Amino acid sequence: MKFQGTEQYVATPELQMAVNACITLQRPLLIKGEPGTGKTMLAEQLAEALGLRLIQWHVKSTTKAHQGLYEYDAVSRLRDSQLGDDRVHDIKNYINKGKLWEAFESEEQVVLLIDEVDKADIEFPNDLLQELDKMEFFVYETQETIKAVKRPIVIITSNNEKELPDAFLRRCFFHYISFPDKDTMLRIIDVHYPDIQQNLVQQALEVFFDLREVRGLKKKPSTSELIDWLKLLMADQMSLEMLQNRDASKAIPPLHGALVKNEQDVSLLEKLAFMHRRQTR
């Protein structure tokens, strides 16, 4: 099983090597990178390329590690006991399986995505050490051990919002998705818009990478935002002419709402444009 990217996903040789290394080592692959660089899509495309089912666990700030294993619904059991429901005699009726349990009990190998692990509490990764390492966990309510039938391919993503524990990092194969260079970006654009005008792409990329180089920008535009911006530019017949004949003193590009996502950055670009006009008078 070797991953080489797909028609919908451009994987660099370094990323391909990382994915295949994690499969060989049977270790979770920890993927970091800027938001919008395709971390989540990697798991989706990996599953498609290998013909495996994808199980996704999207982590939130309130997510607890045990929710990935199972949850015991004691409230429902108490209510059913008061109503005289026969289901109450089997505690398994009140065990809600989590995503790890679902992946472990699968007869076929699956791809398990633990998405944005750094959103949760700092203890969240540590609470999954044993389960991800041994591929098993114990259910106290039923006194049974759940072991993985087929070891899943585990992809864990992080946006670097907080540091992850060393003990957790030791159990992972790590890869950082660097922001694509212009050549890689051209390949990505070609995947999404194979019929796009190349002169529009060249002009748009020049504006896009210039914008990312602006010092002090709070949020640099990402790959996914570039794709959205190009879609708008293609829909606007005047966009190519606007890009080709743009005033260098105007730091804000046309349809900038697809690229610049907060008022601080808009204000910064307006100040830079004002300063440029004063210097060129």
C-alpha atoms as one frame of an Amber mdcrd trajectory, in Angstrom:
protein
   0.000   0.000   0.000   1.744   3.124  -1.241   0.256   6.594  -1.300   1.238
   8.828  -4.217  -1.473  11.450  -4.056  -4.662  11.449  -6.130  -6.149  13.317
  -9.047  -7.828  15.623  -6.520  -4.900  15.992  -4.118  -1.367  17.119  -4.925
   1.014  15.471  -2.460   4.654  16.527  -2.438   7.313  13.763  -2.394   8.029
  14.621   1.246   4.369  14.205   2.213   4.110  10.937   0.285   7.176   9.667
   2.132   5.675  10.644   5.508   2.354   8.911   4.803   4.031   5.722   3.622
   6.418   5.778   6.591   3.523   5.910   9.062   1.874   2.968   7.287   5.101
   0.960   7.462   5.793   1.838  11.109   2.130   1.453  12.093   2.384   4.739
  13.941  -0.068   7.672  13.912   0.901  10.386  11.429   0.833  13.814  13.076
   0.286  16.486  10.425   0.862  20.156  11.174   0.677  23.166   8.903  -1.122
  26.432   8.312  -4.924  26.262   8.224  -6.105  25.620   4.681  -3.083  23.601
   3.530  -5.025  20.354   3.071  -4.389  18.485   6.326  -7.927  17.165   6.704
  -8.239  16.497   2.980  -5.123  14.317   3.183  -6.983  11.726   5.273  -9.952
  11.833   2.903  -7.802  11.349  -0.175  -5.615   8.707   1.490  -8.714   6.618
   2.225  -9.914   7.051  -1.350  -6.515   6.185  -2.847  -6.187   2.992  -0.770
  -9.842   2.030  -1.101 -10.417   2.171   2.674 -13.307   3.489   4.757 -12.686
   6.814   6.476 -13.758   7.373  10.085 -13.563  11.023  11.149 -13.359  12.356
  14.695 -13.504  16.154  14.635 -12.170  17.453  17.938 -13.695  20.521  19.607
 -12.661  22.563  22.632 -15.141  20.605  24.763 -14.165  17.152  23.464 -12.890
  14.630  26.016 -10.693  11.660  25.159 -13.130   9.101  26.559 -15.724  10.228
  23.995 -13.566   8.683  21.306 -13.725   5.356  23.135 -17.300   5.193  24.448
 -19.823   6.927  26.663 -22.055   5.264  29.256 -25.578   6.740  29.252 -26.484
   6.310  32.916 -29.343   8.819  32.696 -31.190   6.805  30.048 -30.689   3.616
  32.028 -32.115   5.218  35.169 -35.123   6.502  33.240 -35.739   3.086  31.657
 -35.506   1.388  35.073 -38.186   3.729  36.391 -40.389   2.887  33.408 -39.812
  -0.848  33.745 -38.123  -1.224  30.364 -36.537  -4.659  29.822 -33.537  -3.035
  28.114 -32.249  -1.972  31.507 -31.049  -5.515  32.293 -28.336  -5.354  29.626
 -25.877  -2.547  30.294 -24.582  -2.799  26.723 -27.758  -1.059  25.588 -26.436
   2.101  27.219 -22.894   2.039  25.879 -22.469   4.492  23.006 -19.453   3.576
  20.898 -16.940   6.270  19.968 -14.902   6.683  16.816 -11.937   4.655  18.120
 -14.232   1.779  19.054 -15.773   1.954  15.577 -12.313   1.828  13.982 -11.079
  -0.969  16.262 -14.022  -3.295  15.655 -13.945  -2.926  11.863 -13.200  -6.218
  10.096 -11.405  -4.265   7.368  -8.602  -1.759   7.845  -9.819   1.832   7.987
  -8.310   5.318   7.994  -9.002   7.069  11.300  -8.808  10.876  11.249  -8.427
  12.692  14.572  -8.880  16.231  13.320  -7.470  19.342  15.074  -6.251  17.547
  18.185  -4.857  20.808  19.574  -8.341  22.292  20.009  -9.040  20.137  23.056
  -7.675  20.361  26.577  -3.913  19.881  26.972  -4.508  16.503  28.658  -6.497
  15.180  25.692  -3.486  13.720  23.794  -2.055  12.127  26.958  -5.388  10.456
  27.670  -5.151   8.601  24.351  -1.530   7.419  24.663  -2.278   3.848  25.673
  -5.160   3.409  23.260  -3.232   4.626  20.220  -0.081   2.751  21.192  -1.581
  -0.616  22.149  -4.662  -0.305  19.921  -6.922  -1.473  22.750  -8.910  -0.159
  25.699 -10.925  -1.513  28.610 -14.675  -0.986  29.066 -15.252  -0.915  32.836
 -19.032  -1.158  32.651 -18.963  -4.449  30.720 -15.544  -5.668  31.899 -14.342
  -6.297  28.350 -11.244  -5.289  26.416 -11.738  -3.882  22.930  -8.794  -4.664
  20.642  -8.292  -3.535  17.070  -9.135  -6.304  14.614  -7.096  -4.512  11.936
  -4.766  -1.724  13.034  -6.182   1.474  11.492  -4.089   4.047   9.667  -4.291
   7.016  12.049  -3.971  10.587  10.768  -3.862  13.315  13.443  -3.978  16.986
  12.435  -2.935  20.053  14.407  -3.007  23.782  13.663  -0.264  24.450  16.228
  -2.665  26.276  18.550  -0.939  24.710  21.548   2.075  22.511  22.253   1.477
  18.767  22.341   2.993  16.599  25.118   6.364  14.957  24.457   5.025  11.514
  25.357   2.386  11.900  22.668   4.884  13.162  20.081   7.173  10.183  20.689
   4.436   7.847  19.517   3.799   9.683  16.246   5.531  10.109  12.903   5.614
  13.863  12.297   5.294  15.902   9.116   4.844  19.636   8.641   3.073  20.630
   5.427   5.059  23.622   4.223   3.155  26.304   2.377   3.208  25.421  -1.346
   5.693  27.194  -3.592   4.487  28.655  -6.902   5.111  25.478  -8.902   3.186
  23.321  -6.441   0.442  25.938  -6.255   0.096  25.830 -10.039  -0.449  22.065
  -9.842  -3.059  22.528  -7.114  -4.888  25.159  -9.148  -4.819  22.910 -12.203
  -6.528  20.162 -10.167  -9.391  22.507  -9.207  -9.645  24.567 -12.407  -8.070
  22.695 -15.343  -9.522  25.141 -17.902  -8.587  28.394 -16.171  -6.785  31.080
 -18.182  -3.068  30.864 -17.438  -2.561  34.621 -17.661  -5.210  35.054 -14.954
  -3.423  32.477 -12.797  -0.041  34.186 -13.203  -1.436  37.594 -12.288  -3.427
  36.217  -9.375  -0.462  34.285  -7.951   1.713  37.394  -8.113  -0.867  39.332
  -6.093  -1.441  36.410  -3.720   2.211  35.802  -2.836   2.876  39.552  -2.546
   0.012  39.723  -0.060   1.461  36.867   1.986   4.767  38.761   2.215   3.175
  41.809   3.860   4.800  42.202   7.282   2.446  42.409  10.233  -0.419  40.558
   8.568  -2.394  38.814  11.306  -3.724  36.052   9.064  -2.001  35.199   5.825
  -4.301  33.954   3.054  -4.247  30.174   2.654  -4.407  27.775  -0.274  -8.132
  27.178   0.152  -8.745  30.941   0.165  -6.741  31.325  -3.037  -8.952  28.692
  -4.664 -12.075  30.605  -3.591 -10.599  33.886  -4.826  -9.786  32.412  -8.237
 -13.369  31.184  -8.538 -14.577  34.748  -7.973 -12.052  36.146 -10.438 -13.226
  33.715 -13.117 -16.833  34.758 -12.502 -15.967  38.449 -12.890 -15.099  39.290
 -16.501 -13.315  42.470 -15.438 -11.034  40.741 -12.927  -8.145  39.936 -15.284
  -7.980  43.507 -16.527  -8.185  44.743 -12.949  -5.235  42.561 -11.959  -3.120
  43.444 -14.989  -3.677  47.188 -14.614  -3.835  47.360 -10.838  -2.449  50.433
  -9.120   0.676  49.454  -7.177  -0.290  51.980  -4.521  -3.417  49.972  -3.712
  -2.343  47.208  -1.377  -5.807  45.672  -1.189  -6.538  43.351  -4.147  -9.946
  43.219  -5.859 -12.524  40.965  -4.174 -10.195  40.942  -1.159 -12.911  39.540
   1.130 -11.951  36.055  -0.065  -8.327  36.574   1.044  -8.304  39.050   3.934
 -10.482  37.847   6.798 -10.260  40.410   9.595 -10.534  44.169   9.996  -7.014
  44.538  11.443  -5.445  43.244   8.230  -7.718  45.400   6.060  -6.685  48.423
   8.133  -3.003  47.484   7.797  -3.257  47.217   4.009  -5.055  50.567   3.819
  -2.288  52.197   5.896   0.398  50.690   3.660  -1.411  52.006   0.586  -1.666
  55.474   2.142   2.039  55.497   3.028   2.953  54.354  -0.495   0.922  57.196
  -2.045   2.609  59.766   0.194   6.091  58.486  -0.689   5.418  58.596  -4.438
   4.071  62.158  -4.521
